[in-house]
Amino acid sequence: MTKPESRPEPQPQLRPLPEQKTQPSHAPVAQAEMRVSDADRERIAELLRDAYAEGRLDADEHADRIGAAYAAKTFGDLVPLTRDLPGHRPLSFEKPPLEAPAPRAVTPALPPARQESPSMVAIFGGSSRKGRWRVGSHLKAFAAFGGVEIDLTDAVFESPEVEIEVTALFGGVEIRVPENVSLHGGGVGIFGGFDVKEQTAADPYAPVVRVKGVAVFGGCEAKPRRGKKLKEWVRKQLGTE
């Protein structure tokens, strides 16, 4: 008997290796690494100025962040500067098309400030002045068996320094100022009280209110009102209006 011929064992077929894709040298740069323009820096600086005017940043924080904004090179440098502020918007290097400009926020117009007399008198009654009124460099308040209320928290300061001269006879004078202005002064209390809670504003350009006078069998109290800030003066000094 003859042996059957042996057949060669089939060899496994090797599949071709997939082609490896090489990373193109022109891969897009991450947005955080994109270089910023002067307009981008100025936009962030404007948000920081508004935050400072609203009291969200103190003088040192504002100065540090403004310096960092103008020194920024990329969008990644700018983002942390406004991330904790209400006006923060995600930064983008994409420019809006010319036919569709970004809408501008409309700020409601404030009522015009009233022109008031530089003197306030209350005799057997009361006199009050508050809201948007124009205060000059000098104001007199006289109270006899009555009361005078002077509220400067929404007033428009026309002078960097305001002097308030108080005379209280068997009456009282109450003065309230924004918390971000300087308040100084004092007076004489005869069988009465004269209390001025002095403070110095962080902004060297903020208005200064000085109170002086006398209270006989009466009183005078001048103090800042917490939570009320004078915005118009601060914004004017920053050059944003």
PDB file of C-alpha atoms in Angstrom:
ATOM      1  CA  MET A   1       0.000   0.000   0.000  1.00  0.00           C
ATOM      2  CA  THR A   2       1.170   3.415  -0.818  1.00  0.00           C
ATOM      3  CA  LYS A   3       0.977   6.188   1.777  1.00  0.00           C
ATOM      4  CA  PRO A   4      -1.258   9.107   0.931  1.00  0.00           C
ATOM      5  CA  GLU A   5       0.573  12.232   0.009  1.00  0.00           C
ATOM      6  CA  SER A   6       0.766  14.753   2.878  1.00  0.00           C
ATOM      7  CA  ARG A   7      -0.608  18.165   2.131  1.00  0.00           C
ATOM      8  CA  PRO A   8       1.055  21.268   3.539  1.00  0.00           C
ATOM      9  CA  GLU A   9      -0.807  22.882   6.416  1.00  0.00           C
ATOM     10  CA  PRO A  10      -2.471  26.167   5.443  1.00  0.00           C
ATOM     11  CA  GLN A  11      -0.643  29.216   6.715  1.00  0.00           C
ATOM     12  CA  PRO A  12      -2.687  31.876   8.535  1.00  0.00           C
ATOM     13  CA  GLN A  13      -3.214  34.997   6.506  1.00  0.00           C
ATOM     14  CA  LEU A  14      -1.809  38.116   8.069  1.00  0.00           C
ATOM     15  CA  ARG A  15      -4.031  41.181   7.956  1.00  0.00           C
ATOM     16  CA  PRO A  16      -2.364  44.369   6.892  1.00  0.00           C
ATOM     17  CA  LEU A  17      -1.696  46.811   9.735  1.00  0.00           C
ATOM     18  CA  PRO A  18      -3.917  49.864   9.749  1.00  0.00           C
ATOM     19  CA  GLU A  19      -2.292  52.988   8.553  1.00  0.00           C
ATOM     20  CA  GLN A  20      -1.291  55.247  11.427  1.00  0.00           C
ATOM     21  CA  LYS A  21      -2.608  58.749  11.143  1.00  0.00           C
ATOM     22  CA  THR A  22      -0.051  61.341  11.888  1.00  0.00           C
ATOM     23  CA  GLN A  23      -1.023  64.486  13.743  1.00  0.00           C
ATOM     24  CA  PRO A  24      -0.901  67.383  11.291  1.00  0.00           C
ATOM     25  CA  SER A  25       1.531  70.075  12.233  1.00  0.00           C
ATOM     26  CA  HIS A  26      -1.172  72.689  11.698  1.00  0.00           C
ATOM     27  CA  ALA A  27      -3.531  71.426  14.476  1.00  0.00           C
ATOM     28  CA  PRO A  28      -5.747  74.213  15.851  1.00  0.00           C
ATOM     29  CA  VAL A  29      -4.551  75.970  19.007  1.00  0.00           C
ATOM     30  CA  ALA A  30      -6.744  75.695  22.102  1.00  0.00           C
ATOM     31  CA  GLN A  31      -8.850  78.804  22.674  1.00  0.00           C
ATOM     32  CA  ALA A  32      -7.231  79.471  26.038  1.00  0.00           C
ATOM     33  CA  GLU A  33      -3.864  79.730  24.251  1.00  0.00           C
ATOM     34  CA  MET A  34      -5.059  82.170  21.602  1.00  0.00           C
ATOM     35  CA  ARG A  35      -3.405  85.571  21.738  1.00  0.00           C
ATOM     36  CA  VAL A  36      -5.609  88.478  22.814  1.00  0.00           C
ATOM     37  CA  SER A  37      -5.899  91.897  21.209  1.00  0.00           C
ATOM     38  CA  ASP A  38      -5.877  95.371  22.767  1.00  0.00           C
ATOM     39  CA  ALA A  39      -9.669  95.467  22.355  1.00  0.00           C
ATOM     40  CA  ASP A  40      -9.988  92.220  24.369  1.00  0.00           C
ATOM     41  CA  ARG A  41      -7.838  93.657  27.172  1.00  0.00           C
ATOM     42  CA  GLU A  42      -9.840  96.887  27.217  1.00  0.00           C
ATOM     43  CA  ARG A  43     -13.124  94.963  27.394  1.00  0.00           C
ATOM     44  CA  ILE A  44     -11.966  93.159  30.543  1.00  0.00           C
ATOM     45  CA  ALA A  45     -10.619  96.394  32.015  1.00  0.00           C
ATOM     46  CA  GLU A  46     -14.049  97.985  31.511  1.00  0.00           C
ATOM     47  CA  LEU A  47     -15.721  95.147  33.465  1.00  0.00           C
ATOM     48  CA  LEU A  48     -13.194  95.591  36.270  1.00  0.00           C
ATOM     49  CA  ARG A  49     -13.837  99.345  36.414  1.00  0.00           C
ATOM     50  CA  ASP A  50     -17.577  98.739  36.710  1.00  0.00           C
ATOM     51  CA  ALA A  51     -17.014  96.141  39.442  1.00  0.00           C
ATOM     52  CA  TYR A  52     -14.866  98.626  41.369  1.00  0.00           C
ATOM     53  CA  ALA A  53     -17.462 101.385  40.981  1.00  0.00           C
ATOM     54  CA  GLU A  54     -20.154  99.023  42.316  1.00  0.00           C
ATOM     55  CA  GLY A  55     -18.054  98.059  45.329  1.00  0.00           C
ATOM     56  CA  ARG A  56     -17.460  94.454  44.253  1.00  0.00           C
ATOM     57  CA  LEU A  57     -13.688  94.988  44.238  1.00  0.00           C
ATOM     58  CA  ASP A  58     -11.640  97.032  46.676  1.00  0.00           C
ATOM     59  CA  ALA A  59      -8.895  99.409  45.554  1.00  0.00           C
ATOM     60  CA  ASP A  60      -6.081  96.831  45.831  1.00  0.00           C
ATOM     61  CA  GLU A  61      -8.007  94.096  44.007  1.00  0.00           C
ATOM     62  CA  HIS A  62      -8.953  96.527  41.253  1.00  0.00           C
ATOM     63  CA  ALA A  63      -5.359  97.684  40.798  1.00  0.00           C
ATOM     64  CA  ASP A  64      -4.007  94.109  40.713  1.00  0.00           C
ATOM     65  CA  ARG A  65      -6.570  92.872  38.201  1.00  0.00           C
ATOM     66  CA  ILE A  66      -6.268  95.919  35.946  1.00  0.00           C
ATOM     67  CA  GLY A  67      -2.506  95.395  35.801  1.00  0.00           C
ATOM     68  CA  ALA A  68      -2.967  91.712  34.990  1.00  0.00           C
ATOM     69  CA  ALA A  69      -5.523  92.533  32.283  1.00  0.00           C
ATOM     70  CA  TYR A  70      -3.213  94.872  30.411  1.00  0.00           C
ATOM     71  CA  ALA A  71      -0.314  92.409  30.773  1.00  0.00           C
ATOM     72  CA  ALA A  72      -2.358  89.414  29.527  1.00  0.00           C
ATOM     73  CA  LYS A  73      -1.074  87.560  26.471  1.00  0.00           C
ATOM     74  CA  THR A  74      -3.746  84.867  25.995  1.00  0.00           C
ATOM     75  CA  PHE A  75      -7.452  84.347  26.684  1.00  0.00           C
ATOM     76  CA  GLY A  76      -6.440  81.952  29.450  1.00  0.00           C
ATOM     77  CA  ASP A  77      -4.806  84.906  31.252  1.00  0.00           C
ATOM     78  CA  LEU A  78      -7.968  87.034  31.025  1.00  0.00           C
ATOM     79  CA  VAL A  79     -10.665  84.536  32.046  1.00  0.00           C
ATOM     80  CA  PRO A  80      -9.787  84.307  35.805  1.00  0.00           C
ATOM     81  CA  LEU A  81      -9.895  88.110  36.192  1.00  0.00           C
ATOM     82  CA  THR A  82     -13.705  88.357  35.821  1.00  0.00           C
ATOM     83  CA  ARG A  83     -14.838  84.796  36.548  1.00  0.00           C
ATOM     84  CA  ASP A  84     -16.264  85.786  39.983  1.00  0.00           C
ATOM     85  CA  LEU A  85     -18.045  88.930  38.717  1.00  0.00           C
ATOM     86  CA  PRO A  86     -21.715  89.147  37.613  1.00  0.00           C
ATOM     87  CA  GLY A  87     -20.780  90.787  34.311  1.00  0.00           C
ATOM     88  CA  HIS A  88     -18.535  87.858  33.299  1.00  0.00           C
ATOM     89  CA  ARG A  89     -19.147  86.408  29.845  1.00  0.00           C
ATOM     90  CA  PRO A  90     -17.214  83.537  28.246  1.00  0.00           C
ATOM     91  CA  LEU A  91     -14.426  84.998  26.138  1.00  0.00           C
ATOM     92  CA  SER A  92     -14.215  84.059  22.485  1.00  0.00           C
ATOM     93  CA  PHE A  93     -11.744  84.899  19.751  1.00  0.00           C
ATOM     94  CA  GLU A  94     -14.452  84.656  17.135  1.00  0.00           C
ATOM     95  CA  LYS A  95     -15.541  88.050  15.897  1.00  0.00           C
ATOM     96  CA  PRO A  96     -19.245  88.682  15.247  1.00  0.00           C
ATOM     97  CA  PRO A  97     -20.183  89.282  11.605  1.00  0.00           C
ATOM     98  CA  LEU A  98     -20.373  92.879  10.506  1.00  0.00           C
ATOM     99  CA  GLU A  99     -24.023  92.600   9.548  1.00  0.00           C
ATOM    100  CA  ALA A 100     -24.994  91.461  13.048  1.00  0.00           C
ATOM    101  CA  PRO A 101     -23.275  93.689  15.620  1.00  0.00           C
ATOM    102  CA  ALA A 102     -23.574  92.684  19.236  1.00  0.00           C
ATOM    103  CA  PRO A 103     -26.428  94.498  20.961  1.00  0.00           C
ATOM    104  CA  ARG A 104     -25.396  97.104  23.502  1.00  0.00           C
ATOM    105  CA  ALA A 105     -26.868  97.102  26.964  1.00  0.00           C
ATOM    106  CA  VAL A 106     -29.285  99.955  27.503  1.00  0.00           C
ATOM    107  CA  THR A 107     -28.808 101.748  30.811  1.00  0.00           C
ATOM    108  CA  PRO A 108     -32.015 103.302  32.113  1.00  0.00           C
ATOM    109  CA  ALA A 109     -31.790 107.079  32.254  1.00  0.00           C
ATOM    110  CA  LEU A 110     -31.657 108.552  35.735  1.00  0.00           C
ATOM    111  CA  PRO A 111     -33.974 111.422  36.642  1.00  0.00           C
ATOM    112  CA  PRO A 112     -32.341 114.853  36.577  1.00  0.00           C
ATOM    113  CA  ALA A 113     -30.871 116.054  39.866  1.00  0.00           C
ATOM    114  CA  ARG A 114     -32.814 118.778  41.664  1.00  0.00           C
ATOM    115  CA  GLN A 115     -31.362 122.179  42.403  1.00  0.00           C
ATOM    116  CA  GLU A 116     -31.911 122.903  46.098  1.00  0.00           C
ATOM    117  CA  SER A 117     -31.250 125.789  48.466  1.00  0.00           C
ATOM    118  CA  PRO A 118     -27.946 125.660  50.373  1.00  0.00           C
ATOM    119  CA  SER A 119     -29.894 126.196  53.627  1.00  0.00           C
ATOM    120  CA  MET A 120     -32.319 123.969  55.519  1.00  0.00           C
ATOM    121  CA  VAL A 121     -34.467 125.250  58.388  1.00  0.00           C
ATOM    122  CA  ALA A 122     -36.826 123.406  60.723  1.00  0.00           C
ATOM    123  CA  ILE A 123     -38.651 125.350  63.480  1.00  0.00           C
ATOM    124  CA  PHE A 124     -41.318 123.448  65.407  1.00  0.00           C
ATOM    125  CA  GLY A 125     -41.415 121.051  62.478  1.00  0.00           C
ATOM    126  CA  GLY A 126     -39.262 119.030  60.159  1.00  0.00           C
ATOM    127  CA  SER A 127     -37.242 119.435  56.989  1.00  0.00           C
ATOM    128  CA  SER A 128     -35.999 116.540  54.886  1.00  0.00           C
ATOM    129  CA  ARG A 129     -33.871 116.344  51.760  1.00  0.00           C
ATOM    130  CA  LYS A 130     -33.148 113.073  49.968  1.00  0.00           C
ATOM    131  CA  GLY A 131     -33.075 111.493  46.519  1.00  0.00           C
ATOM    132  CA  ARG A 132     -31.206 112.934  43.512  1.00  0.00           C
ATOM    133  CA  TRP A 133     -30.377 116.512  44.404  1.00  0.00           C
ATOM    134  CA  ARG A 134     -27.343 118.657  43.650  1.00  0.00           C
ATOM    135  CA  VAL A 135     -25.159 119.449  46.627  1.00  0.00           C
ATOM    136  CA  GLY A 136     -22.557 122.192  46.403  1.00  0.00           C
ATOM    137  CA  SER A 137     -19.561 123.025  48.532  1.00  0.00           C
ATOM    138  CA  HIS A 138     -21.501 124.446  51.507  1.00  0.00           C
ATOM    139  CA  LEU A 139     -24.739 123.583  53.294  1.00  0.00           C
ATOM    140  CA  LYS A 140     -26.352 125.033  56.440  1.00  0.00           C
ATOM    141  CA  ALA A 141     -28.828 123.197  58.664  1.00  0.00           C
ATOM    142  CA  PHE A 142     -30.771 124.942  61.463  1.00  0.00           C
ATOM    143  CA  ALA A 143     -33.163 123.051  63.740  1.00  0.00           C
ATOM    144  CA  ALA A 144     -35.099 124.652  66.610  1.00  0.00           C
ATOM    145  CA  PHE A 145     -37.691 122.461  68.336  1.00  0.00           C
ATOM    146  CA  GLY A 146     -37.697 120.411  65.165  1.00  0.00           C
ATOM    147  CA  GLY A 147     -35.634 118.097  63.038  1.00  0.00           C
ATOM    148  CA  VAL A 148     -33.577 118.241  59.854  1.00  0.00           C
ATOM    149  CA  GLU A 149     -32.740 115.155  57.778  1.00  0.00           C
ATOM    150  CA  ILE A 150     -29.976 115.359  55.160  1.00  0.00           C
ATOM    151  CA  ASP A 151     -29.528 112.272  52.968  1.00  0.00           C
ATOM    152  CA  LEU A 152     -26.548 112.424  50.574  1.00  0.00           C
ATOM    153  CA  THR A 153     -26.614 108.772  49.484  1.00  0.00           C
ATOM    154  CA  ASP A 154     -28.224 109.554  46.096  1.00  0.00           C
ATOM    155  CA  ALA A 155     -27.098 113.170  45.779  1.00  0.00           C
ATOM    156  CA  VAL A 156     -24.969 114.478  42.906  1.00  0.00           C
ATOM    157  CA  PHE A 157     -21.798 116.041  44.304  1.00  0.00           C
ATOM    158  CA  GLU A 158     -20.743 119.156  42.418  1.00  0.00           C
ATOM    159  CA  SER A 159     -17.705 119.801  44.602  1.00  0.00           C
ATOM    160  CA  PRO A 160     -14.926 117.494  45.827  1.00  0.00           C
ATOM    161  CA  GLU A 161     -15.504 118.789  49.359  1.00  0.00           C
ATOM    162  CA  VAL A 162     -18.808 119.564  51.090  1.00  0.00           C
ATOM    163  CA  GLU A 163     -18.979 121.467  54.383  1.00  0.00           C
ATOM    164  CA  ILE A 164     -22.167 121.141  56.444  1.00  0.00           C
ATOM    165  CA  GLU A 165     -22.660 123.721  59.192  1.00  0.00           C
ATOM    166  CA  VAL A 166     -25.126 122.577  61.873  1.00  0.00           C
ATOM    167  CA  THR A 167     -27.031 124.499  64.528  1.00  0.00           C
ATOM    168  CA  ALA A 168     -29.438 122.477  66.695  1.00  0.00           C
ATOM    169  CA  LEU A 169     -31.425 124.179  69.481  1.00  0.00           C
ATOM    170  CA  PHE A 170     -33.804 121.826  71.283  1.00  0.00           C
ATOM    171  CA  GLY A 171     -33.855 119.887  68.027  1.00  0.00           C
ATOM    172  CA  GLY A 172     -31.896 117.410  65.979  1.00  0.00           C
ATOM    173  CA  VAL A 173     -30.007 117.113  62.708  1.00  0.00           C
ATOM    174  CA  GLU A 174     -29.411 113.741  61.049  1.00  0.00           C
ATOM    175  CA  ILE A 175     -26.897 113.385  58.209  1.00  0.00           C
ATOM    176  CA  ARG A 176     -26.368 110.274  56.085  1.00  0.00           C
ATOM    177  CA  VAL A 177     -23.582 109.878  53.505  1.00  0.00           C
ATOM    178  CA  PRO A 178     -22.627 107.059  51.081  1.00  0.00           C
ATOM    179  CA  GLU A 179     -20.262 104.514  52.565  1.00  0.00           C
ATOM    180  CA  ASN A 180     -17.573 105.165  49.944  1.00  0.00           C
ATOM    181  CA  VAL A 181     -17.012 108.887  50.679  1.00  0.00           C
ATOM    182  CA  SER A 182     -14.854 110.393  53.409  1.00  0.00           C
ATOM    183  CA  LEU A 183     -16.615 111.816  56.471  1.00  0.00           C
ATOM    184  CA  HIS A 184     -14.844 114.074  58.961  1.00  0.00           C
ATOM    185  CA  GLY A 185     -15.614 116.772  61.486  1.00  0.00           C
ATOM    186  CA  GLY A 186     -17.136 117.345  64.867  1.00  0.00           C
ATOM    187  CA  GLY A 187     -18.940 119.931  66.925  1.00  0.00           C
ATOM    188  CA  VAL A 188     -19.907 121.139  70.385  1.00  0.00           C
ATOM    189  CA  GLY A 189     -22.698 119.573  72.400  1.00  0.00           C
ATOM    190  CA  ILE A 190     -24.135 121.634  75.263  1.00  0.00           C
ATOM    191  CA  PHE A 191     -26.607 119.522  77.220  1.00  0.00           C
ATOM    192  CA  GLY A 192     -26.787 117.577  74.008  1.00  0.00           C
ATOM    193  CA  GLY A 193     -24.714 115.461  71.651  1.00  0.00           C
ATOM    194  CA  PHE A 194     -22.673 115.988  68.515  1.00  0.00           C
ATOM    195  CA  ASP A 195     -21.614 112.671  66.961  1.00  0.00           C
ATOM    196  CA  VAL A 196     -19.715 112.355  63.665  1.00  0.00           C
ATOM    197  CA  LYS A 197     -18.629 108.816  62.777  1.00  0.00           C
ATOM    198  CA  GLU A 198     -15.505 109.663  60.811  1.00  0.00           C
ATOM    199  CA  GLN A 199     -14.189 107.513  57.978  1.00  0.00           C
ATOM    200  CA  THR A 200     -11.712 107.839  55.109  1.00  0.00           C
ATOM    201  CA  ALA A 201     -12.657 106.427  51.710  1.00  0.00           C
ATOM    202  CA  ALA A 202     -10.320 104.014  49.938  1.00  0.00           C
ATOM    203  CA  ASP A 203     -10.617 106.043  46.736  1.00  0.00           C
ATOM    204  CA  PRO A 204      -8.415 109.152  47.075  1.00  0.00           C
ATOM    205  CA  TYR A 205     -10.662 110.972  44.575  1.00  0.00           C
ATOM    206  CA  ALA A 206     -13.879 110.354  46.534  1.00  0.00           C
ATOM    207  CA  PRO A 207     -15.739 113.418  47.861  1.00  0.00           C
ATOM    208  CA  VAL A 208     -15.098 114.597  51.422  1.00  0.00           C
ATOM    209  CA  VAL A 209     -17.971 115.636  53.705  1.00  0.00           C
ATOM    210  CA  ARG A 210     -17.032 117.793  56.701  1.00  0.00           C
ATOM    211  CA  VAL A 211     -19.547 118.468  59.489  1.00  0.00           C
ATOM    212  CA  LYS A 212     -19.194 121.158  62.143  1.00  0.00           C
ATOM    213  CA  GLY A 213     -21.449 123.175  64.444  1.00  0.00           C
ATOM    214  CA  VAL A 214     -23.156 123.186  67.817  1.00  0.00           C
ATOM    215  CA  ALA A 215     -26.037 121.377  69.497  1.00  0.00           C
ATOM    216  CA  VAL A 216     -27.721 122.961  72.546  1.00  0.00           C
ATOM    217  CA  PHE A 217     -30.272 120.750  74.309  1.00  0.00           C
ATOM    218  CA  GLY A 218     -30.348 118.855  71.028  1.00  0.00           C
ATOM    219  CA  GLY A 219     -28.237 116.620  68.899  1.00  0.00           C
ATOM    220  CA  CYS A 220     -26.470 116.037  65.617  1.00  0.00           C
ATOM    221  CA  GLU A 221     -25.582 112.656  64.178  1.00  0.00           C
ATOM    222  CA  ALA A 222     -23.602 112.103  60.964  1.00  0.00           C
ATOM    223  CA  LYS A 223     -22.687 108.639  59.753  1.00  0.00           C
ATOM    224  CA  PRO A 224     -22.323 106.543  56.564  1.00  0.00           C
ATOM    225  CA  ARG A 225     -25.235 104.455  55.355  1.00  0.00           C
ATOM    226  CA  ARG A 226     -24.005 100.909  54.761  1.00  0.00           C
ATOM    227  CA  GLY A 227     -24.922  99.405  51.422  1.00  0.00           C
ATOM    228  CA  LYS A 228     -25.304 102.805  49.723  1.00  0.00           C
ATOM    229  CA  LYS A 229     -22.459 103.814  47.435  1.00  0.00           C
ATOM    230  CA  LEU A 230     -21.917 106.932  45.382  1.00  0.00           C
ATOM    231  CA  LYS A 231     -21.413 105.582  41.844  1.00  0.00           C
ATOM    232  CA  GLU A 232     -21.496 108.646  39.637  1.00  0.00           C
ATOM    233  CA  TRP A 233     -18.494 110.335  41.206  1.00  0.00           C
ATOM    234  CA  VAL A 234     -16.369 107.179  41.208  1.00  0.00           C
ATOM    235  CA  ARG A 235     -17.160 106.383  37.550  1.00  0.00           C
ATOM    236  CA  LYS A 236     -16.371 109.956  36.557  1.00  0.00           C
ATOM    237  CA  GLN A 237     -12.970 109.804  38.228  1.00  0.00           C
ATOM    238  CA  LEU A 238     -12.179 106.501  36.526  1.00  0.00           C
ATOM    239  CA  GLY A 239     -12.877 108.048  33.129  1.00  0.00           C
ATOM    240  CA  THR A 240     -15.617 105.581  32.188  1.00  0.00           C
ATOM    241  CA  GLU A 241     -18.300 108.211  31.574  1.00  0.00           C
TER     242      GLU A 241
END
